[in-house]
Short mmCIF file of C-alpha atoms and ligand atoms in Angstrom, two decimals:
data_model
loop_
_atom_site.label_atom_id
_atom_site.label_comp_id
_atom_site.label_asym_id
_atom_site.label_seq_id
_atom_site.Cartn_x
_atom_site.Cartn_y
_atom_site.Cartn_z
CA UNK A 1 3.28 -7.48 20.82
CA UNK A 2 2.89 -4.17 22.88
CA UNK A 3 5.75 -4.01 25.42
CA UNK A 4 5.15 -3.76 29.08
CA UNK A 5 7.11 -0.61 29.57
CA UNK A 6 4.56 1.04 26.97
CA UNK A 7 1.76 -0.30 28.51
CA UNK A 8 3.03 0.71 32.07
CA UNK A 9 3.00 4.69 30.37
CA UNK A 10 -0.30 4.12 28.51
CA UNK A 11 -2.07 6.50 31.54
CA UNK A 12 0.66 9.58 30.65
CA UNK A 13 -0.07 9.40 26.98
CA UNK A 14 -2.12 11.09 25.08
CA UNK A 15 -4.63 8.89 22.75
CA UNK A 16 -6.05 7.75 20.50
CA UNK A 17 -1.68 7.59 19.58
CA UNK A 18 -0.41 5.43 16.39
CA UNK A 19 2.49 3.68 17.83
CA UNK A 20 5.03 2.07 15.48
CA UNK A 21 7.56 -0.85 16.38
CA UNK A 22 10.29 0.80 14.25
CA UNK A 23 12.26 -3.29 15.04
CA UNK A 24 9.37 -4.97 13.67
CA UNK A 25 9.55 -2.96 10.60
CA UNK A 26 13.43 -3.33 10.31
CA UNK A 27 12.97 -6.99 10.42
CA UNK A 28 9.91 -7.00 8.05
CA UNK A 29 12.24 -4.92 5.23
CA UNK A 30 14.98 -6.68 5.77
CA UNK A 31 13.09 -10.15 5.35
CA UNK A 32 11.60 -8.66 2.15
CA UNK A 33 15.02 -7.66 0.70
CA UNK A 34 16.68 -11.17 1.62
CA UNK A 35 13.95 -12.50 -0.24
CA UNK A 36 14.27 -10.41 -3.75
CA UNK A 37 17.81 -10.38 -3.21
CA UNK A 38 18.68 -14.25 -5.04
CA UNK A 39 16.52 -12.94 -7.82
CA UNK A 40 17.88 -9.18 -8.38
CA UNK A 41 14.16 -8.26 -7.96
CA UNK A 42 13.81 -4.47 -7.15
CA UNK A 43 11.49 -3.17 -4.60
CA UNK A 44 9.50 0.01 -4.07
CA UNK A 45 7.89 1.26 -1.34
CA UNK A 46 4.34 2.90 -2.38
CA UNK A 47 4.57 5.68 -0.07
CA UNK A 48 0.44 6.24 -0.08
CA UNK A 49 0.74 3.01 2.51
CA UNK A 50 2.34 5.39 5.02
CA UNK A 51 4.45 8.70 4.40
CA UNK A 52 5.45 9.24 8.14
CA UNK A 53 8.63 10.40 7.89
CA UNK A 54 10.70 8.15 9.94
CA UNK A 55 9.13 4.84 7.89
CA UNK A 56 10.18 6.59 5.15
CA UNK A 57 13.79 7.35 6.59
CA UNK A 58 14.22 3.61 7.61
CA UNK A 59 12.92 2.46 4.31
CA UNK A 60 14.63 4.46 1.99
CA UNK A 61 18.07 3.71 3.98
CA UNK A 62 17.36 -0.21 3.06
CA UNK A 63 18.06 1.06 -0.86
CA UNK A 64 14.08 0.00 -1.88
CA UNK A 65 12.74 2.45 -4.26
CA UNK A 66 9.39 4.43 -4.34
CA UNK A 67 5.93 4.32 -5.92
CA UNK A 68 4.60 7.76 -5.87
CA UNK A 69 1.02 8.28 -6.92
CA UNK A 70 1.09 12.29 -6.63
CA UNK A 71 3.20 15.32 -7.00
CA UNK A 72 3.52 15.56 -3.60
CA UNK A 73 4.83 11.86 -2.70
CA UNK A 74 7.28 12.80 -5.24
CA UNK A 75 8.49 15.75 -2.96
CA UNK A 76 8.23 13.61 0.06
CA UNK A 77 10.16 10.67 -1.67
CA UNK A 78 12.66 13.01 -2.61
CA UNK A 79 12.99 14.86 0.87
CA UNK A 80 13.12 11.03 2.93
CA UNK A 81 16.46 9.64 0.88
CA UNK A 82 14.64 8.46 -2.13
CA UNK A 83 16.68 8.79 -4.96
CA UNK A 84 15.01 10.39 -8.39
CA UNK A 85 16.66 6.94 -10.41
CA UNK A 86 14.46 5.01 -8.11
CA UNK A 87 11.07 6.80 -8.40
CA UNK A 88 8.47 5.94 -10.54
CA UNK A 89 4.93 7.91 -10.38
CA UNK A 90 1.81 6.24 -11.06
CA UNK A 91 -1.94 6.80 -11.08
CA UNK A 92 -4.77 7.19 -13.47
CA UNK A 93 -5.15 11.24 -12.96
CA UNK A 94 -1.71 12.99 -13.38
CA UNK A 95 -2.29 16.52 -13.46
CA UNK A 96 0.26 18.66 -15.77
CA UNK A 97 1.39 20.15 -13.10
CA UNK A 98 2.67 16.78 -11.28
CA UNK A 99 4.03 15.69 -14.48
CA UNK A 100 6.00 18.84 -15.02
CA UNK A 101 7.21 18.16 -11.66
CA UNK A 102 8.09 14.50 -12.41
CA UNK A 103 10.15 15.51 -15.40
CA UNK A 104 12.15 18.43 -13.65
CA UNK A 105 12.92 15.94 -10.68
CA UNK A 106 14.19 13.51 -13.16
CA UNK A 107 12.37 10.38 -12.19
CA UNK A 108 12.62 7.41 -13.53
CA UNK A 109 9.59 6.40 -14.65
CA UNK A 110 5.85 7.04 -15.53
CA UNK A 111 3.16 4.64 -15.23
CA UNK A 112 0.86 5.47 -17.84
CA UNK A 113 -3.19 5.01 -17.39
CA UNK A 114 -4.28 5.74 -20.58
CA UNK A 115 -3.59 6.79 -24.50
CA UNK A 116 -4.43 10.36 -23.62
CA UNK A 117 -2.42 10.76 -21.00
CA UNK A 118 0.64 9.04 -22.73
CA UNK A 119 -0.05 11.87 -25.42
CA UNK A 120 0.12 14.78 -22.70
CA UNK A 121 3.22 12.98 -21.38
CA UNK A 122 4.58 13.27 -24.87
CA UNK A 123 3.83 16.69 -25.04
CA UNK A 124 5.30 18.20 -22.05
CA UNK A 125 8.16 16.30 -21.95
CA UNK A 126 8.77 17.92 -25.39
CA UNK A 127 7.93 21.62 -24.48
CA UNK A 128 11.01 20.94 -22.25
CA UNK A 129 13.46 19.45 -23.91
CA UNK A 130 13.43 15.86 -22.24
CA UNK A 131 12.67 12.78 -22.80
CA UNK A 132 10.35 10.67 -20.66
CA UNK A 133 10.50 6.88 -19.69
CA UNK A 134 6.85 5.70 -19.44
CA UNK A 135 5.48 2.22 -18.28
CA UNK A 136 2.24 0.81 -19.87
CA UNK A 137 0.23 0.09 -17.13
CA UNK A 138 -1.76 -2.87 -18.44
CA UNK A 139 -5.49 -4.58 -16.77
CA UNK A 140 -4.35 -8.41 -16.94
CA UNK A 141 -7.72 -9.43 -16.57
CA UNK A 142 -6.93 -11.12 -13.70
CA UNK A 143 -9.06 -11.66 -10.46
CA UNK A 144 -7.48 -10.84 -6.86
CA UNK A 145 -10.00 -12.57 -4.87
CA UNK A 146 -10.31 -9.87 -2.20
CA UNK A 147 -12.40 -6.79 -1.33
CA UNK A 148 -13.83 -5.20 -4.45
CA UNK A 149 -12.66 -1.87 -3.25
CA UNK A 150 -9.58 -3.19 -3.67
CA UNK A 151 -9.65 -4.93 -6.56
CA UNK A 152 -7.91 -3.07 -9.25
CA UNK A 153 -7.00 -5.79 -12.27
CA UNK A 154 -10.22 -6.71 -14.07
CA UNK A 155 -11.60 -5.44 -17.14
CA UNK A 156 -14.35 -3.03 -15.11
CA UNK A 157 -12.01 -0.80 -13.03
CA UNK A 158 -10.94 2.62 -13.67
CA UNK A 159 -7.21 1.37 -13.82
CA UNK A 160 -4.99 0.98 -16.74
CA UNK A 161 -4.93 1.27 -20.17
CA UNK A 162 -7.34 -0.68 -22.29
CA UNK A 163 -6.14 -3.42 -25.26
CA UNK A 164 -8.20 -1.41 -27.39
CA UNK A 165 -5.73 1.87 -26.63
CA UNK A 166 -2.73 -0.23 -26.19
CA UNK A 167 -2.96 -1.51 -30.18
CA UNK A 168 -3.95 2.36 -31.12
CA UNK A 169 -0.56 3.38 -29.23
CA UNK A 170 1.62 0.48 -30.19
CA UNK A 171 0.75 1.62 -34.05
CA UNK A 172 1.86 5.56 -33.61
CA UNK A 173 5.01 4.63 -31.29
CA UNK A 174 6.97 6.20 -33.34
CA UNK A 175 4.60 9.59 -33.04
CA UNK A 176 5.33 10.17 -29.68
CA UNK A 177 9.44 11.48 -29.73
CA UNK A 178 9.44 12.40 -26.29
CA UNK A 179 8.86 8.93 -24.47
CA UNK A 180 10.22 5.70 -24.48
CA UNK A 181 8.51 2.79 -23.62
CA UNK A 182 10.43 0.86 -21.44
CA UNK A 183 8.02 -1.47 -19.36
CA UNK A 184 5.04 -3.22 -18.61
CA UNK A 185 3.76 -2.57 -15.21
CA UNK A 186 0.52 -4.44 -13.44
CA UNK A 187 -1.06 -3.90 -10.14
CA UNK A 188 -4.00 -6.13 -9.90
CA UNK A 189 -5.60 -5.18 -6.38
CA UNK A 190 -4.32 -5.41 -2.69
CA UNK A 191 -4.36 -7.52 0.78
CA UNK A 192 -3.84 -11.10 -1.47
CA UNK A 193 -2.87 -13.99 0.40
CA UNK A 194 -3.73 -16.84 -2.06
CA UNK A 195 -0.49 -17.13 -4.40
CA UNK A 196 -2.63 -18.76 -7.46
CA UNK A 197 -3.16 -15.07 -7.98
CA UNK A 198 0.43 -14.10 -8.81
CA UNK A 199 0.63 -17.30 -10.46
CA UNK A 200 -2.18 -16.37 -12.76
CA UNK A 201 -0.74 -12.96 -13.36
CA UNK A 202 2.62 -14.30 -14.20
CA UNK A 203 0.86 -16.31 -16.56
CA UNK A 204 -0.90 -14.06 -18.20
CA UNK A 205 2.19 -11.51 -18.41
CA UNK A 206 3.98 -13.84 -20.33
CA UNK A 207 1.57 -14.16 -22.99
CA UNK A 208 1.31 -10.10 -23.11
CA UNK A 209 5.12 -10.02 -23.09
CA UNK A 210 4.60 -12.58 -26.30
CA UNK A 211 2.21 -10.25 -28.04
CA UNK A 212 4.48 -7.44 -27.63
CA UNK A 213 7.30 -8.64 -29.60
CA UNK A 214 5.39 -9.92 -31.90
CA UNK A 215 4.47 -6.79 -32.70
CA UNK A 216 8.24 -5.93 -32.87
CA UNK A 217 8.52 -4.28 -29.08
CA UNK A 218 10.98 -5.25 -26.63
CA UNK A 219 10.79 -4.85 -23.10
CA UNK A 220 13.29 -4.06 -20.63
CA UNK A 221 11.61 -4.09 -17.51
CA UNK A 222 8.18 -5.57 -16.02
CA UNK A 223 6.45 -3.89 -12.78
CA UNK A 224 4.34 -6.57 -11.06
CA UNK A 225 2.90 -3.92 -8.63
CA UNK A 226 2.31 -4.76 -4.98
CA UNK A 227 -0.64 -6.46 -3.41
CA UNK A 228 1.13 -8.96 -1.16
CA UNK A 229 -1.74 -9.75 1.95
CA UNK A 230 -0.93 -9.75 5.51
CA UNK A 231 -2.35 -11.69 8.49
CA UNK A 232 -4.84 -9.51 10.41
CA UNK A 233 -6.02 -12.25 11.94
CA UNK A 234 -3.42 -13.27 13.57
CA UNK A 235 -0.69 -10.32 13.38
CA UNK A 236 0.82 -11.87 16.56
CA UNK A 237 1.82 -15.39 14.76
CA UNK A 238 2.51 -13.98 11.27
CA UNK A 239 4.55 -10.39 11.81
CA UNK A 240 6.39 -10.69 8.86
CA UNK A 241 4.82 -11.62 6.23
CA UNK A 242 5.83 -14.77 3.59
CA UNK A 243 8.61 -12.67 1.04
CA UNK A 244 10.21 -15.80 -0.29
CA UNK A 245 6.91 -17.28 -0.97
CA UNK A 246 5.74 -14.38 -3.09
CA UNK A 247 9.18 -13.82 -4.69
CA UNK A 248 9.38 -17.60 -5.52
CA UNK A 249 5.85 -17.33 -7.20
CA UNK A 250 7.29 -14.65 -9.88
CA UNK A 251 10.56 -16.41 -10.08
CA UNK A 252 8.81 -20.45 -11.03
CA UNK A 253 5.91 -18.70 -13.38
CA UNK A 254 7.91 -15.56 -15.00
CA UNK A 255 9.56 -16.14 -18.05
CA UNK A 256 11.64 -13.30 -18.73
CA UNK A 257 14.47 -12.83 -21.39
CA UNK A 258 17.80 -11.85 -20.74
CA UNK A 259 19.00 -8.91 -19.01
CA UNK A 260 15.28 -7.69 -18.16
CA UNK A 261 14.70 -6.21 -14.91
CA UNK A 262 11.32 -6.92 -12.60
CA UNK A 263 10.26 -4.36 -10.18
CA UNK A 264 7.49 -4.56 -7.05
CA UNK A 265 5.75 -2.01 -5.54
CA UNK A 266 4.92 -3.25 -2.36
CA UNK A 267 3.25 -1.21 -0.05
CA UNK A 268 0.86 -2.41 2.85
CA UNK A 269 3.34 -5.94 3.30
CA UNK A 270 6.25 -3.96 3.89
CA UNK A 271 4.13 -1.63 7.17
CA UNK A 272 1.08 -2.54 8.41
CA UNK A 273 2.54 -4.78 11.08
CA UNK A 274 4.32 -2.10 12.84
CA UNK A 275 1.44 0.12 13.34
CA UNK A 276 -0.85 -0.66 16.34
CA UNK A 277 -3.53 2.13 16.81
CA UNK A 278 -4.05 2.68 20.91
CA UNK A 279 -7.68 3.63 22.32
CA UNK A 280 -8.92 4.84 25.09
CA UNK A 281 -12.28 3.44 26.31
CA UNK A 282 -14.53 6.52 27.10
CA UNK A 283 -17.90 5.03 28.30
CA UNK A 284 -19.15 1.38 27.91
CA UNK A 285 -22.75 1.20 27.03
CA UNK A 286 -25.41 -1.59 26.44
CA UNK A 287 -28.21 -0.87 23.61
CA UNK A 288 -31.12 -2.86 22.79
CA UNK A 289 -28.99 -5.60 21.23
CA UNK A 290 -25.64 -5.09 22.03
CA UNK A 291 -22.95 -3.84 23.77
CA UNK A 292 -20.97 -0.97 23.31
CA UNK A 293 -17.25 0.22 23.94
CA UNK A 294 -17.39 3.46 22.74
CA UNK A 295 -13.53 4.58 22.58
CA UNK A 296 -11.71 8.26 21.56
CA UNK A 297 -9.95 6.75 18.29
CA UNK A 298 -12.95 7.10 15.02
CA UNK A 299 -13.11 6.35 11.13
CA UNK A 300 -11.00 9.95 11.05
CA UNK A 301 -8.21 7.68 12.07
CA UNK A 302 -8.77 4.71 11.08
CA UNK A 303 -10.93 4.46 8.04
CA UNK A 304 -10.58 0.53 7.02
CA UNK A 305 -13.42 -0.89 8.91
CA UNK A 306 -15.48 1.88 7.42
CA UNK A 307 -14.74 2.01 3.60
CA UNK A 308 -13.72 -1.72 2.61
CA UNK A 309 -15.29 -3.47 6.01
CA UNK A 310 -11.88 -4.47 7.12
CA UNK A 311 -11.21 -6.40 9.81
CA UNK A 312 -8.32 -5.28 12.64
CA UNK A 313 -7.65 -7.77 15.74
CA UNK A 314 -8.32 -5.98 18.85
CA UNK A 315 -7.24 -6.46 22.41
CA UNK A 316 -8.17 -4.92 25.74
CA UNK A 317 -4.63 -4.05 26.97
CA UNK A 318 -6.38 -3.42 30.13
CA UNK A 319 -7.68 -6.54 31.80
CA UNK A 320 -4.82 -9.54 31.36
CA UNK A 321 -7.09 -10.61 28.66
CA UNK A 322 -9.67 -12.23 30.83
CA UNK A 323 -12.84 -13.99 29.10
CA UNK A 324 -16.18 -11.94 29.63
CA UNK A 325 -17.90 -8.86 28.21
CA UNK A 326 -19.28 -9.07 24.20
CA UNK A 327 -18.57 -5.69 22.69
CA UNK A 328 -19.28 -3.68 19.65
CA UNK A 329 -16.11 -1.50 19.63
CA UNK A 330 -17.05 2.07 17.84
CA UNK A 331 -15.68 5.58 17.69
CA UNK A 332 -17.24 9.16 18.73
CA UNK A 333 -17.83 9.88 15.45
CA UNK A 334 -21.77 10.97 13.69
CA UNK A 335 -21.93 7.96 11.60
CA UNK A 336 -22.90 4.49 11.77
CA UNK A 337 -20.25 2.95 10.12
CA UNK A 338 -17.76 4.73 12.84
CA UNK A 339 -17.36 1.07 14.16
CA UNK A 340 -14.03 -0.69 14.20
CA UNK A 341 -15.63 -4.61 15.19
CA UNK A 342 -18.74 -5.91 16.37
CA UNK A 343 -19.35 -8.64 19.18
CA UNK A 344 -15.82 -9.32 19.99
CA UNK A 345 -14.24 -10.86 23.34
CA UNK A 346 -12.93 -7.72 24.72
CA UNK A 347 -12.99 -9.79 28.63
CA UNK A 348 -14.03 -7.04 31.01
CA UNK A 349 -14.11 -3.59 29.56
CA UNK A 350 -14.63 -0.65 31.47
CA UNK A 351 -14.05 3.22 31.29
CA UNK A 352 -10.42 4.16 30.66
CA UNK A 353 -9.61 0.47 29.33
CA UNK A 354 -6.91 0.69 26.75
CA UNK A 355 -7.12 -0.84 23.59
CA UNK A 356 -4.98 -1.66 20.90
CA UNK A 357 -6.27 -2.09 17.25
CA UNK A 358 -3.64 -4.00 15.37
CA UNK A 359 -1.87 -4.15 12.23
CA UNK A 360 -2.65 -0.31 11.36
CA UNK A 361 0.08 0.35 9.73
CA UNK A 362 -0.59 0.79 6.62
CA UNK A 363 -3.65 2.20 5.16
CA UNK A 364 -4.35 3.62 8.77
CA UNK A 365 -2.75 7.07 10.17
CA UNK A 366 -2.23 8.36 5.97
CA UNK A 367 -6.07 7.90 5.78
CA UNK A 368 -7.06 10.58 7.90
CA UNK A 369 -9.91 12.71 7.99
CA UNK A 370 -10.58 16.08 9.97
CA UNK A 371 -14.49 15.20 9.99
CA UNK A 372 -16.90 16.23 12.55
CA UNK A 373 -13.20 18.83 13.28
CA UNK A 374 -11.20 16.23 14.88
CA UNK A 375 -7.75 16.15 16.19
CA UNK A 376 -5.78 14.22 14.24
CA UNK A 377 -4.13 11.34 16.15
CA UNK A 378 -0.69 11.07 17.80
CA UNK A 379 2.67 9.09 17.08
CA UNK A 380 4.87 7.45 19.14
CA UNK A 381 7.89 5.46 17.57
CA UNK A 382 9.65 2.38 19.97
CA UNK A 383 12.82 3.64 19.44
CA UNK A 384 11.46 6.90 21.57
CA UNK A 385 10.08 4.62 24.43
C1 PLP B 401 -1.58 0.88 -3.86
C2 PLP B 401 -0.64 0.49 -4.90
C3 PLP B 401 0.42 -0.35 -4.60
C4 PLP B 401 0.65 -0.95 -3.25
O1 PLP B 401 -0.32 -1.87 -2.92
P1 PLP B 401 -0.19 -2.82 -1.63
O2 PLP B 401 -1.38 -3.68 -1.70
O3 PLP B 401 -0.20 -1.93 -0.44
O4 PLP B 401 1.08 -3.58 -1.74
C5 PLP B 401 1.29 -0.65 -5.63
N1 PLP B 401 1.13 -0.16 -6.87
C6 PLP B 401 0.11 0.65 -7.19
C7 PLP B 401 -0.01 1.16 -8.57
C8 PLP B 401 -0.81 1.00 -6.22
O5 PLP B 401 -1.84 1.79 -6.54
#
């Protein structure tokens, strides 16, 4: 998965480096479009998943839209080729100020969290003259089955708006003149490789879709968010992740009526694969217990293993993968949780190793921290090889 010619330069770069197979991510997008394609599903990219500026360029030139969840994706969507028609902003804490900016850029949508913020929606969009298109973004109730941190569809979590609001709005609609409801949207949680789960959710969307005309609304478009898993097991077997699969899912279970549109905001399916995070072995160590590699990358540039426990394959570039030495691999950083695996096969590990920490491409180099005053890491993309 790492070429030779990169591993031959490893010694004259500088680490811990973010390098990012800019083929591997043309042939991910362009499986993902294929897939939608039969179906006239749109796609979005949700540019918190990784806003470097060249995966942004190549994205945006594949026609995909963009799921902003601040003012200042917005900007950044807008300055990488996005175009306004295509952008839709989401999040449970819009501040006026992004949603000022959201109207003047003429997005396309809003996903709204909640009744109150519908109302301040309403408001603004009215103090200037224009009219905004919002999305109900709905909890479906529905399990994802996978980290809790990342769980973001049951009744408990912070996101969307509740049934008890959603009644209390659908009975002033006509109160608020300065939005249109035009969609459902529904992001149930992330990294979900068991496709019951989007069956479920397709299920239960159809019976919301019910209940809203029955109460005399009609919907033009449904966002089924993003969520789609990848393999971090085995990134090497599974690059591109199973598109048709997830499209076919939406397209057996969905009942939709004529002329409506779905949308999908897919963010960590369409990226992680091309990110690989190299390391640089400073000192190996053995403890009381166990082993140690301690390396130059940390949590401040790679967070996952930290904050949801996540796990990222990891291979000593350094030794032709001989069997051998048990390692905890961790980072410099002042906290115990600065650890990226424990007891893994590294095969002989020794100062100045390098390492590479797979599938980091999304949720990785965007998740940076300056703690403990670190640098921040470096980028190299293939195409510069
Ligand atoms: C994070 C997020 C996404 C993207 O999730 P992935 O699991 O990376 O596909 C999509 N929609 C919303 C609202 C999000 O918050």
């Amino acid at each position: 998965m790492i070429p030779q010619n990169l591993i031959d330069k490893l010694p004259e770069l500088k680490t811990p480096l973010y390098y990012y197979d800019m083929d591997l991510l043309q042939e991910t997008l362009n499986a993902a479009s294929n897939a939608a394609k039969p179906y006239g599903y749109h796609i979005h990219f949700a540019l918190k998943a990784n806003f470097n500026v060249k995966v942004l360029e190549t994205i945006s030139a594949t026609g995909m839209g963009a799921d902003c969840v601040s003012g200042n994706e917005i900007i950044k969507a807008l300055q990488n080729g996005f175009h306004p028609r295509q952008i839709v902003f989401a999040g449970v804490g819009k501040s006026d100020e992004e949603i000022r900016l959201a109207l003047e850029k003429n997005i396309y949508a809003f996903n709204c969290e909640s009744l109150q913020e519908i109302e301040v929606i309403n408001e603004i969009a009215g103090s200037v003259g224009k009219k905004a298109r919002i999305f109900l973004r709905l909890n479906p109730d529905v399990k994802a089955h996978t980290h809790k941190n990342i769980t973001t569809g049951t009744a408990e979590t912070k996101f969307g708006i509740s049934p008890l609001e959603t009644e209390l709005y659908l009975k002033q609609l006509d109160h608020f003149q300065h939005t249109e409801l035009i969609g459902l949207h529904f992001h149930i949680g992330s990294q979900i490789c068991d496709f019951s789960v989007f069956k479920a959710l397709a299920l239960k969307v159809n019976e919301i879709q019910d209940h809203f005309e029955s109460n005399g609304v009609k919907i033009q478009h449904l966002n089924m968010g993003g969520g789609l898993g990848i393999d971090y097991k085995h990134p090497e077997k599974n690059p591109v992740p199973d598109f048709k699969g997830y499209f076919d899912t939406f397209n057996q279970h969905l009942k939709l009526r004529p002329g409506q549109e779905v949308h999908f905001e897919l963010g960590r399916a369409l990226v992680a694969q091309s990110g690989v995070l190299l390391s640089k072995v400073l000192y190996v160590k053995s403890g009381e217990k166990n082993r140690f590699a301690i390396v130059d990358a940390s949590m401040t540039d790679l967070l996952r293993p930290a904050l949801y426990e996540a796990y990222h394959k990891i291979e000593n570039l350094s030794n032709n993968g001989n069997t051998g030495d048990i390692l905890d691999v961790a980072g410099p950083v002042c906290e115990s949780s600065d650890v990226f695996a424990r007891n893994i096969a590294l095969g002989t590990t020794q100062r100045g190793d390098f390492l590479a920490i797979y599938s980091t491409g999304a949720y990785g180099q965007v998740m940076s921290s300056a703690y403990n005053l670190r640098s921040p890491a470096h980028t190299l993309y293939s195409d510069e090889l």
